[in-house]
Amino acid sequence: MLLSTKGDYGVRAIIDLAKHEGEGPVQRAEIARRRQIPEAYLDHLLAQLRRDGFIRSTRGPAGGHQLAKPADEICLLHLLESLEGSLAPMQCLENDDPEDEAICGQGWVWQEIYDDMRAKLAATSLSDLASHEREHERERATAARYVI
Amino acid sequence: MLLSTKGDYGVRAIIDLAKHEGEGPVQRAEIARRRQIPEAYLDHLLAQLRRDGFIRSTRGPAGGHQLAKPADEICLLHLLESLEGSLAPMQCLENDDPEDEAICGQGWVWQEIYDDMRAKLAATSLSDLASHEREHERERATAARYVI
DNA sequence: GTATTGTCGACCTTTCCGGTCAACATCGTA
DNA sequence: TACGATGTTGACCGGAAAGGTCGACAATAC
């Protein structure tokens, strides 16, 4: 049931782009360093995000990657479906094959869970993720100050 | 994100036992045939369910498997956690490691989804699954009658 | 004691995940 | 216009886990 690293790393990466929105292209190497993702592997994730129109990339010196549209027009559901493929927890939720459904047994329970999940992911935008992270950093910073 | 076949097959199998509750032991071969599960593989799933006290088995001629407690005292959450291990969609939801959480980015969204999911699975009992299946069969039967 | 069932663990095969690499395209700059 | 920095792409690889098989053994009814 685990999300694969594609979804995890890929979203981390694009959050990084969101946090540097408006500052020009961000290089692969920078993202990889800040988010602790192998550089070569990050390539594939960025390529996928580009294919699906979430980011655009510029080559050459001072090139890099940036969001292709505003962060609040990108939702987590679409990102994850781009990176991971379908998120369905059971095959029988995708085929309309009634044969499958007949033998499935627990499919109807997962259908509800799946619907709720998609709704929640669709309601979460990239800017939500970015601002949540900023919030989190601020908390940690003040916490650290008190400890010292 | 897919549930593995363990969770799928294993639940199918125990639903079968629930539907034959009170009729004495059900043989592995019968379950395998009705639910389309490789017989040798089914062994492992039944073994796991036995280890965790959901079913009990009797050897020898006319032996087989049956529920160890009433179907409405067994919930889907416990079944799946027995068969699949943890259902957490991200690692960072299980470790309490704050390091992880700091870099995770989308963990907080999945925490909510995970909680909802567990609640729903905990609220679904094995007898719910069995009666839902009976209902489904009845519908198909009447539908077929009309078609003919 | 024999046939019938379940029990257990070793083993095999296939698939896919995570990751690397090399060859290439594109662009800025001197 | 040549060079170097960057992104682009697809082939490739190793290892782990999933899915499944097999064989030897234990218990029980008859």
mmCIF file of C-alpha atoms (C1' of nucleotides) in Angstrom:
data_model
loop_
_atom_site.group_PDB
_atom_site.id
_atom_site.type_symbol
_atom_site.label_atom_id
_atom_site.label_comp_id
_atom_site.label_asym_id
_atom_site.label_seq_id
_atom_site.Cartn_x
_atom_site.Cartn_y
_atom_site.Cartn_z
ATOM 1 C CA MET A 1 0.000 0.000 0.000
ATOM 2 C CA LEU A 2 3.012 2.304 0.128
ATOM 3 C CA LEU A 3 3.308 5.219 -2.218
ATOM 4 C CA SER A 4 6.471 4.637 -4.249
ATOM 5 C CA THR A 5 9.405 7.001 -4.126
ATOM 6 C CA LYS A 6 8.311 8.475 -7.426
ATOM 7 C CA GLY A 7 5.316 10.129 -5.839
ATOM 8 C CA ASP A 8 7.247 11.065 -2.748
ATOM 9 C CA TYR A 9 10.372 12.480 -4.435
ATOM 10 C CA GLY A 10 8.448 14.023 -7.311
ATOM 11 C CA VAL A 11 6.199 15.992 -5.025
ATOM 12 C CA ARG A 12 9.112 17.072 -2.865
ATOM 13 C CA ALA A 13 10.784 18.354 -5.988
ATOM 14 C CA ILE A 14 7.871 20.374 -7.261
ATOM 15 C CA ILE A 15 7.271 21.812 -3.794
ATOM 16 C CA ASP A 16 10.797 23.100 -4.063
ATOM 17 C CA LEU A 17 9.935 24.780 -7.345
ATOM 18 C CA ALA A 18 6.823 26.275 -5.795
ATOM 19 C CA LYS A 19 8.862 27.768 -2.984
ATOM 20 C CA HIS A 20 11.133 29.442 -5.517
ATOM 21 C CA GLU A 21 8.339 30.608 -7.770
ATOM 22 C CA GLY A 22 9.200 33.803 -9.609
ATOM 23 C CA GLU A 23 12.931 33.495 -9.014
ATOM 24 C CA GLY A 24 13.766 32.024 -12.406
ATOM 25 C CA PRO A 25 14.822 28.472 -13.216
ATOM 26 C CA VAL A 26 15.994 26.145 -10.452
ATOM 27 C CA GLN A 27 18.669 23.615 -11.343
ATOM 28 C CA ARG A 28 18.317 19.912 -10.980
ATOM 29 C CA ALA A 29 21.418 19.781 -8.793
ATOM 30 C CA GLU A 30 19.989 22.285 -6.362
ATOM 31 C CA ILE A 31 16.705 20.445 -6.002
ATOM 32 C CA ALA A 32 18.528 17.166 -5.547
ATOM 33 C CA ARG A 33 20.719 18.598 -2.819
ATOM 34 C CA ARG A 34 17.968 20.317 -0.873
ATOM 35 C CA ARG A 35 15.512 17.418 -1.106
ATOM 36 C CA GLN A 36 17.996 14.594 -0.844
ATOM 37 C CA ILE A 37 17.106 12.918 -4.123
ATOM 38 C CA PRO A 38 19.659 11.193 -6.409
ATOM 39 C CA GLU A 39 20.267 13.588 -9.258
ATOM 40 C CA ALA A 40 20.092 11.005 -12.033
ATOM 41 C CA TYR A 41 16.847 9.649 -10.698
ATOM 42 C CA LEU A 42 15.338 13.090 -10.350
ATOM 43 C CA ASP A 43 15.670 13.439 -14.110
ATOM 44 C CA HIS A 44 12.928 10.916 -14.722
ATOM 45 C CA LEU A 45 10.563 12.556 -12.309
ATOM 46 C CA LEU A 46 11.088 16.014 -13.803
ATOM 47 C CA ALA A 47 10.641 14.556 -17.277
ATOM 48 C CA GLN A 48 7.299 13.099 -16.260
ATOM 49 C CA LEU A 49 6.163 16.360 -14.685
ATOM 50 C CA ARG A 50 7.168 18.181 -17.848
ATOM 51 C CA ARG A 51 5.333 15.757 -20.129
ATOM 52 C CA ASP A 52 2.188 16.399 -18.144
ATOM 53 C CA GLY A 53 2.561 20.161 -18.281
ATOM 54 C CA PHE A 54 3.232 20.938 -14.637
ATOM 55 C CA ILE A 55 6.686 22.389 -15.177
ATOM 56 C CA ARG A 56 8.771 23.779 -18.015
ATOM 57 C CA SER A 57 12.499 23.525 -18.407
ATOM 58 C CA THR A 58 15.120 25.659 -20.096
ATOM 59 C CA ARG A 59 18.439 24.272 -21.270
ATOM 60 C CA GLY A 60 21.867 25.779 -21.394
ATOM 61 C CA PRO A 61 23.768 27.756 -18.788
ATOM 62 C CA ALA A 62 21.563 29.242 -16.094
ATOM 63 C CA GLY A 63 18.813 26.911 -17.250
ATOM 64 C CA GLY A 64 16.663 24.859 -14.965
ATOM 65 C CA HIS A 65 13.084 24.100 -14.083
ATOM 66 C CA GLN A 66 10.115 26.146 -13.032
ATOM 67 C CA LEU A 67 6.371 25.830 -12.621
ATOM 68 C CA ALA A 68 4.391 26.022 -15.840
ATOM 69 C CA LYS A 69 1.325 27.380 -14.061
ATOM 70 C CA PRO A 70 0.462 28.984 -10.724
ATOM 71 C CA ALA A 71 0.928 26.776 -7.679
ATOM 72 C CA ASP A 72 -2.695 27.063 -6.661
ATOM 73 C CA GLU A 73 -3.847 25.628 -9.974
ATOM 74 C CA ILE A 74 -1.942 22.411 -9.416
ATOM 75 C CA CYS A 75 -3.493 19.826 -7.132
ATOM 76 C CA LEU A 76 -1.853 16.926 -5.372
ATOM 77 C CA LEU A 77 -4.149 14.396 -7.018
ATOM 78 C CA HIS A 78 -2.999 15.270 -10.508
ATOM 79 C CA LEU A 79 0.633 15.350 -9.460
ATOM 80 C CA LEU A 80 0.475 11.916 -7.917
ATOM 81 C CA GLU A 81 -1.460 10.418 -10.789
ATOM 82 C CA SER A 82 1.152 11.793 -13.134
ATOM 83 C CA LEU A 83 4.020 10.362 -11.130
ATOM 84 C CA GLU A 84 2.542 7.103 -9.906
ATOM 85 C CA GLY A 85 -0.105 6.206 -12.398
ATOM 86 C CA SER A 86 -3.424 5.198 -10.899
ATOM 87 C CA LEU A 87 -3.778 5.358 -7.133
ATOM 88 C CA ALA A 88 -6.562 2.784 -6.997
ATOM 89 C CA PRO A 89 -6.041 0.394 -4.095
ATOM 90 C CA MET A 90 -7.653 -2.484 -5.990
ATOM 91 C CA GLN A 91 -7.653 -3.352 -9.673
ATOM 92 C CA CYS A 92 -11.369 -4.059 -9.699
ATOM 93 C CA LEU A 93 -12.064 -0.374 -9.044
ATOM 94 C CA GLU A 94 -10.831 0.554 -12.508
ATOM 95 C CA ASN A 95 -12.058 -2.078 -14.856
ATOM 96 C CA ASP A 96 -15.798 -1.902 -15.259
ATOM 97 C CA ASP A 97 -15.677 -5.646 -15.558
ATOM 98 C CA PRO A 98 -18.641 -6.983 -13.561
ATOM 99 C CA GLU A 99 -16.960 -10.405 -13.430
ATOM 100 C CA ASP A 100 -14.219 -8.907 -11.326
ATOM 101 C CA GLU A 101 -16.601 -7.163 -9.050
ATOM 102 C CA ALA A 102 -18.611 -10.292 -8.437
ATOM 103 C CA ILE A 103 -15.675 -12.162 -6.989
ATOM 104 C CA CYS A 104 -13.988 -9.218 -5.362
ATOM 105 C CA GLY A 105 -15.721 -9.170 -1.995
ATOM 106 C CA GLN A 106 -14.223 -6.106 -0.391
ATOM 107 C CA GLY A 107 -14.231 -3.854 -3.444
ATOM 108 C CA TRP A 108 -17.220 -1.772 -2.378
ATOM 109 C CA VAL A 109 -15.463 -0.762 0.862
ATOM 110 C CA TRP A 110 -12.374 0.362 -0.993
ATOM 111 C CA GLN A 111 -14.445 2.232 -3.526
ATOM 112 C CA GLU A 112 -15.628 4.565 -0.780
ATOM 113 C CA ILE A 113 -12.155 4.949 0.648
ATOM 114 C CA TYR A 114 -10.775 5.649 -2.806
ATOM 115 C CA ASP A 115 -13.388 8.321 -3.490
ATOM 116 C CA ASP A 116 -12.672 10.092 -0.207
ATOM 117 C CA MET A 117 -8.970 9.900 -0.844
ATOM 118 C CA ARG A 118 -9.221 11.402 -4.301
ATOM 119 C CA ALA A 119 -11.437 14.179 -3.023
ATOM 120 C CA LYS A 120 -8.933 15.076 -0.339
ATOM 121 C CA LEU A 121 -5.998 14.978 -2.722
ATOM 122 C CA ALA A 122 -7.882 17.069 -5.255
ATOM 123 C CA ALA A 123 -8.629 19.675 -2.597
ATOM 124 C CA THR A 124 -4.959 20.073 -1.723
ATOM 125 C CA SER A 125 -3.041 22.441 -3.978
ATOM 126 C CA LEU A 126 0.656 22.797 -4.451
ATOM 127 C CA SER A 127 0.519 26.179 -2.754
ATOM 128 C CA ASP A 128 -1.093 24.511 0.269
ATOM 129 C CA LEU A 129 1.839 22.149 0.412
ATOM 130 C CA ALA A 130 4.387 24.928 0.071
ATOM 131 C CA SER A 131 2.817 27.156 2.697
ATOM 132 C CA HIS A 132 2.404 24.225 5.055
ATOM 133 C CA GLU A 133 6.084 23.596 4.743
ATOM 134 C CA ARG A 134 6.966 27.230 5.402
ATOM 135 C CA GLU A 135 4.754 27.104 8.475
ATOM 136 C CA HIS A 136 6.490 23.989 9.652
ATOM 137 C CA GLU A 137 9.910 25.549 9.223
ATOM 138 C CA ARG A 138 8.911 28.584 11.189
ATOM 139 C CA GLU A 139 7.697 26.402 14.062
ATOM 140 C CA ARG A 140 10.913 24.458 14.117
ATOM 141 C CA ALA A 141 12.922 27.648 14.047
ATOM 142 C CA THR A 142 11.182 29.160 17.082
ATOM 143 C CA ALA A 143 11.278 25.820 18.883
ATOM 144 C CA ALA A 144 15.020 25.697 18.340
ATOM 145 C CA ARG A 145 15.389 29.231 19.677
ATOM 146 C CA TYR A 146 13.676 28.260 22.917
ATOM 147 C CA VAL A 147 15.836 25.198 23.320
ATOM 148 C CA ILE A 148 18.952 27.295 23.091
ATOM 149 C CA MET B 1 -0.722 1.796 -3.905
ATOM 150 C CA LEU B 2 -2.317 -1.511 -4.794
ATOM 151 C CA LEU B 3 -3.326 -3.925 -2.111
ATOM 152 C CA SER B 4 -1.316 -7.090 -2.721
ATOM 153 C CA THR B 5 -2.961 -10.374 -3.585
ATOM 154 C CA LYS B 6 -2.443 -11.510 -0.014
ATOM 155 C CA GLY B 7 -5.004 -9.067 1.257
ATOM 156 C CA ASP B 8 -7.298 -9.696 -1.663
ATOM 157 C CA TYR B 9 -7.184 -13.504 -1.687
ATOM 158 C CA GLY B 10 -7.042 -13.801 2.076
ATOM 159 C CA VAL B 11 -10.208 -11.789 2.562
ATOM 160 C CA ARG B 12 -11.986 -13.642 -0.212
ATOM 161 C CA ALA B 13 -11.091 -16.864 1.552
ATOM 162 C CA ILE B 14 -12.353 -15.847 4.947
ATOM 163 C CA ILE B 15 -15.544 -14.456 3.442
ATOM 164 C CA ASP B 16 -16.051 -17.928 2.098
ATOM 165 C CA LEU B 17 -15.705 -19.330 5.590
ATOM 166 C CA ALA B 18 -18.139 -16.760 6.917
ATOM 167 C CA LYS B 19 -20.725 -17.784 4.356
ATOM 168 C CA HIS B 20 -20.449 -21.385 5.490
ATOM 169 C CA GLU B 21 -20.437 -20.592 9.178
ATOM 170 C CA GLY B 22 -21.963 -23.359 11.266
ATOM 171 C CA GLU B 23 -21.654 -25.946 8.523
ATOM 172 C CA GLY B 24 -18.457 -27.494 9.870
ATOM 173 C CA PRO B 25 -14.949 -27.267 8.380
ATOM 174 C CA VAL B 26 -14.449 -26.101 4.814
ATOM 175 C CA GLN B 27 -11.598 -27.652 2.867
ATOM 176 C CA ARG B 28 -8.783 -25.704 1.327
ATOM 177 C CA ALA B 29 -9.526 -27.231 -2.070
ATOM 178 C CA GLU B 30 -13.118 -26.038 -1.952
ATOM 179 C CA ILE B 31 -12.170 -22.491 -1.040
ATOM 180 C CA ALA B 32 -9.508 -22.447 -3.746
ATOM 181 C CA ARG B 33 -11.959 -23.613 -6.367
ATOM 182 C CA ARG B 34 -14.779 -21.241 -5.452
ATOM 183 C CA ARG B 35 -12.537 -18.193 -5.033
ATOM 184 C CA GLN B 36 -10.072 -18.953 -7.801
ATOM 185 C CA ILE B 37 -6.961 -18.974 -5.661
ATOM 186 C CA PRO B 38 -3.977 -21.318 -6.225
ATOM 187 C CA GLU B 39 -4.339 -24.001 -3.618
ATOM 188 C CA ALA B 40 -0.695 -24.068 -2.531
ATOM 189 C CA TYR B 41 -0.629 -20.315 -2.150
ATOM 190 C CA LEU B 42 -3.817 -20.330 -0.123
ATOM 191 C CA ASP B 43 -1.931 -22.343 2.500
ATOM 192 C CA HIS B 44 0.151 -19.364 3.487
ATOM 193 C CA LEU B 45 -2.816 -17.077 3.795
ATOM 194 C CA LEU B 46 -4.766 -19.530 5.931
ATOM 195 C CA ALA B 47 -1.669 -20.062 8.075
ATOM 196 C CA GLN B 48 -1.435 -16.342 8.704
ATOM 197 C CA LEU B 49 -5.111 -16.062 9.550
ATOM 198 C CA ARG B 50 -4.735 -18.978 11.940
ATOM 199 C CA ARG B 51 -1.665 -17.509 13.642
ATOM 200 C CA ASP B 52 -3.636 -14.373 14.341
ATOM 201 C CA GLY B 53 -6.617 -16.238 15.729
ATOM 202 C CA PHE B 54 -9.212 -15.534 13.064
ATOM 203 C CA ILE B 55 -9.738 -19.144 12.039
ATOM 204 C CA ARG B 56 -9.061 -22.609 13.403
ATOM 205 C CA SER B 57 -8.289 -25.698 11.396
ATOM 206 C CA THR B 58 -8.801 -29.412 11.912
ATOM 207 C CA ARG B 59 -6.724 -32.093 10.235
ATOM 208 C CA GLY B 60 -7.587 -35.487 8.957
ATOM 209 C CA PRO B 61 -10.457 -36.655 6.773
ATOM 210 C CA ALA B 62 -13.393 -34.249 6.768
ATOM 211 C CA GLY B 63 -11.104 -31.659 8.286
ATOM 212 C CA GLY B 64 -10.798 -28.101 7.083
ATOM 213 C CA HIS B 65 -11.049 -24.502 8.228
ATOM 214 C CA GLN B 66 -13.648 -22.469 10.039
ATOM 215 C CA LEU B 67 -14.010 -19.152 11.811
ATOM 216 C CA ALA B 68 -12.566 -19.019 15.305
ATOM 217 C CA LYS B 69 -15.016 -16.316 16.392
ATOM 218 C CA PRO B 70 -18.291 -14.828 15.191
ATOM 219 C CA ALA B 71 -18.116 -12.999 11.877
ATOM 220 C CA ASP B 72 -19.349 -9.749 13.380
ATOM 221 C CA GLU B 73 -16.439 -9.674 15.802
ATOM 222 C CA ILE B 74 -13.892 -9.668 13.001
ATOM 223 C CA CYS B 75 -13.221 -6.386 11.233
ATOM 224 C CA LEU B 76 -11.661 -5.797 7.859
ATOM 225 C CA LEU B 77 -8.909 -3.618 9.297
ATOM 226 C CA HIS B 78 -7.541 -6.398 11.459
ATOM 227 C CA LEU B 79 -7.800 -8.921 8.661
ATOM 228 C CA LEU B 80 -5.856 -6.764 6.264
ATOM 229 C CA GLU B 81 -3.223 -5.800 8.794
ATOM 230 C CA SER B 82 -2.747 -9.482 9.523
ATOM 231 C CA LEU B 83 -2.392 -10.361 5.857
ATOM 232 C CA GLU B 84 -0.576 -7.320 4.512
ATOM 233 C CA GLY B 85 1.272 -5.852 7.451
ATOM 234 C CA SER B 86 0.898 -2.106 7.842
ATOM 235 C CA LEU B 87 -1.432 -0.286 5.460
ATOM 236 C CA ALA B 88 0.290 3.075 5.870
ATOM 237 C CA PRO B 89 0.634 4.875 2.516
ATOM 238 C CA MET B 90 3.873 6.572 3.554
ATOM 239 C CA GLN B 91 6.698 5.412 5.784
ATOM 240 C CA CYS B 92 6.855 8.695 7.602
ATOM 241 C CA LEU B 93 3.415 8.021 9.096
ATOM 242 C CA GLU B 94 4.803 5.200 11.220
ATOM 243 C CA ASN B 95 8.160 6.317 12.462
ATOM 244 C CA ASP B 96 7.824 9.126 14.936
ATOM 245 C CA ASP B 97 11.047 10.435 13.504
ATOM 246 C CA PRO B 98 10.659 14.216 13.201
ATOM 247 C CA GLU B 99 13.546 14.296 10.713
ATOM 248 C CA ASP B 100 11.413 12.352 8.291
ATOM 249 C CA GLU B 101 8.419 14.529 8.780
ATOM 250 C CA ALA B 102 10.395 17.668 8.187
ATOM 251 C CA ILE B 103 11.390 16.662 4.681
ATOM 252 C CA CYS B 104 8.281 14.760 3.829
ATOM 253 C CA GLY B 105 6.122 17.544 2.440
ATOM 254 C CA GLN B 106 2.871 15.742 1.801
ATOM 255 C CA GLY B 107 2.800 13.581 4.922
ATOM 256 C CA TRP B 108 0.165 15.613 6.725
ATOM 257 C CA VAL B 109 -2.315 15.105 3.875
ATOM 258 C CA TRP B 110 -1.817 11.366 3.910
ATOM 259 C CA GLN B 111 -2.119 11.226 7.674
ATOM 260 C CA GLU B 112 -5.717 12.380 7.400
ATOM 261 C CA ILE B 113 -6.456 9.986 4.573
ATOM 262 C CA TYR B 114 -4.893 7.131 6.496
ATOM 263 C CA ASP B 115 -6.968 7.871 9.591
ATOM 264 C CA ASP B 116 -10.202 7.945 7.606
ATOM 265 C CA MET B 117 -9.266 4.759 5.860
ATOM 266 C CA ARG B 118 -8.550 2.892 9.066
ATOM 267 C CA ALA B 119 -11.801 4.097 10.590
ATOM 268 C CA LYS B 120 -13.784 2.833 7.642
ATOM 269 C CA LEU B 121 -12.017 -0.524 7.574
ATOM 270 C CA ALA B 122 -12.493 -0.910 11.318
ATOM 271 C CA ALA B 123 -16.214 -0.237 10.934
ATOM 272 C CA THR B 124 -16.644 -2.991 8.371
ATOM 273 C CA SER B 125 -17.095 -6.459 9.821
ATOM 274 C CA LEU B 126 -16.711 -9.795 8.151
ATOM 275 C CA SER B 127 -20.455 -10.327 8.424
ATOM 276 C CA ASP B 128 -20.974 -7.056 6.541
ATOM 277 C CA LEU B 129 -18.798 -8.415 3.767
ATOM 278 C CA ALA B 130 -20.612 -11.738 3.677
ATOM 279 C CA SER B 131 -24.084 -10.252 3.652
ATOM 280 C CA HIS B 132 -23.074 -7.708 1.028
ATOM 281 C CA GLU B 133 -21.969 -10.569 -1.143
ATOM 282 C CA ARG B 134 -25.239 -12.451 -0.634
ATOM 283 C CA GLU B 135 -27.116 -9.310 -1.558
ATOM 284 C CA HIS B 136 -25.035 -8.934 -4.671
ATOM 285 C CA GLU B 137 -25.695 -12.510 -5.729
ATOM 286 C CA ARG B 138 -29.423 -12.081 -5.271
ATOM 287 C CA GLU B 139 -29.390 -8.985 -7.475
ATOM 288 C CA ARG B 140 -27.495 -10.749 -10.199
ATOM 289 C CA ALA B 141 -29.847 -13.699 -10.009
ATOM 290 C CA THR B 142 -32.962 -11.576 -10.510
ATOM 291 C CA ALA B 143 -31.267 -9.526 -13.192
ATOM 292 C CA ALA B 144 -30.432 -12.707 -15.051
ATOM 293 C CA ARG B 145 -34.037 -13.847 -14.757
ATOM 294 C CA TYR B 146 -35.221 -10.690 -16.455
ATOM 295 C CA VAL B 147 -32.685 -11.008 -19.235
ATOM 296 C CA ILE B 148 -33.850 -14.499 -20.006
ATOM 297 C "C1'" DG C 1 -2.664 -48.847 9.091
ATOM 298 C "C1'" DT C 2 -4.131 -46.262 5.507
ATOM 299 C "C1'" DA C 3 -6.355 -42.520 3.296
ATOM 300 C "C1'" DT C 4 -7.332 -37.859 3.937
ATOM 301 C "C1'" DT C 5 -6.691 -33.708 5.377
ATOM 302 C "C1'" DG C 6 -3.840 -29.721 7.264
ATOM 303 C "C1'" DT C 7 1.224 -27.664 8.539
ATOM 304 C "C1'" DC C 8 5.473 -25.942 7.672
ATOM 305 C "C1'" DG C 9 9.466 -24.303 5.495
ATOM 306 C "C1'" DA C 10 12.541 -24.266 1.573
ATOM 307 C "C1'" DC C 11 12.680 -22.904 -2.873
ATOM 308 C "C1'" DC C 12 11.851 -20.925 -7.481
ATOM 309 C "C1'" DT C 13 10.419 -17.379 -10.944
ATOM 310 C "C1'" DT C 14 8.932 -13.059 -12.417
ATOM 311 C "C1'" DT C 15 8.205 -8.400 -11.935
ATOM 312 C "C1'" DC C 16 9.149 -3.934 -10.686
ATOM 313 C "C1'" DC C 17 11.462 -0.439 -8.020
ATOM 314 C "C1'" DG C 18 15.246 2.454 -7.342
ATOM 315 C "C1'" DG C 19 19.040 3.948 -9.483
ATOM 316 C "C1'" DT C 20 22.999 4.645 -13.003
ATOM 317 C "C1'" DC C 21 24.993 5.725 -17.328
ATOM 318 C "C1'" DA C 22 26.125 7.320 -21.856
ATOM 319 C "C1'" DA C 23 24.937 9.749 -25.838
ATOM 320 C "C1'" DC C 24 22.639 13.647 -27.408
ATOM 321 C "C1'" DA C 25 20.177 18.450 -27.865
ATOM 322 C "C1'" DT C 26 20.100 23.162 -26.685
ATOM 323 C "C1'" DC C 27 21.488 27.432 -25.233
ATOM 324 C "C1'" DG C 28 24.542 31.434 -23.288
ATOM 325 C "C1'" DT C 29 28.831 33.496 -23.663
ATOM 326 C "C1'" DA C 30 33.383 34.690 -24.987
ATOM 327 C "C1'" DT D 1 31.831 29.962 -33.976
ATOM 328 C "C1'" DA D 2 33.534 27.108 -30.457
ATOM 329 C "C1'" DC D 3 33.030 25.693 -25.885
ATOM 330 C "C1'" DG D 4 30.945 24.584 -21.695
ATOM 331 C "C1'" DA D 5 26.902 24.341 -18.884
ATOM 332 C "C1'" DT D 6 22.747 22.546 -18.617
ATOM 333 C "C1'" DG D 7 18.653 19.662 -19.690
ATOM 334 C "C1'" DT D 8 16.708 15.095 -22.419
ATOM 335 C "C1'" DT D 9 16.229 10.577 -23.394
ATOM 336 C "C1'" DG D 10 16.342 5.780 -23.344
ATOM 337 C "C1'" DA D 11 18.922 1.704 -22.374
ATOM 338 C "C1'" DC D 12 20.516 -0.769 -18.783
ATOM 339 C "C1'" DC D 13 21.342 -3.045 -14.156
ATOM 340 C "C1'" DG D 14 21.059 -5.104 -9.394
ATOM 341 C "C1'" DG D 15 18.308 -6.378 -5.691
ATOM 342 C "C1'" DA D 16 14.198 -7.046 -3.246
ATOM 343 C "C1'" DA D 17 9.728 -8.446 -2.919
ATOM 344 C "C1'" DA D 18 5.589 -10.576 -4.716
ATOM 345 C "C1'" DG D 19 3.449 -14.600 -6.339
ATOM 346 C "C1'" DG D 20 3.535 -19.220 -6.529
ATOM 347 C "C1'" DT D 21 5.287 -24.332 -6.153
ATOM 348 C "C1'" DC D 22 6.926 -28.399 -3.899
ATOM 349 C "C1'" DG D 23 8.027 -31.966 -0.701
ATOM 350 C "C1'" DA D 24 8.302 -33.863 3.729
ATOM 351 C "C1'" DC D 25 5.716 -34.225 7.789
ATOM 352 C "C1'" DA D 26 1.743 -34.398 11.438
ATOM 353 C "C1'" DA D 27 -2.781 -35.496 12.885
ATOM 354 C "C1'" DT D 28 -7.066 -37.642 12.614
ATOM 355 C "C1'" DA D 29 -11.214 -40.647 11.042
ATOM 356 C "C1'" DC D 30 -12.305 -44.874 9.631
#
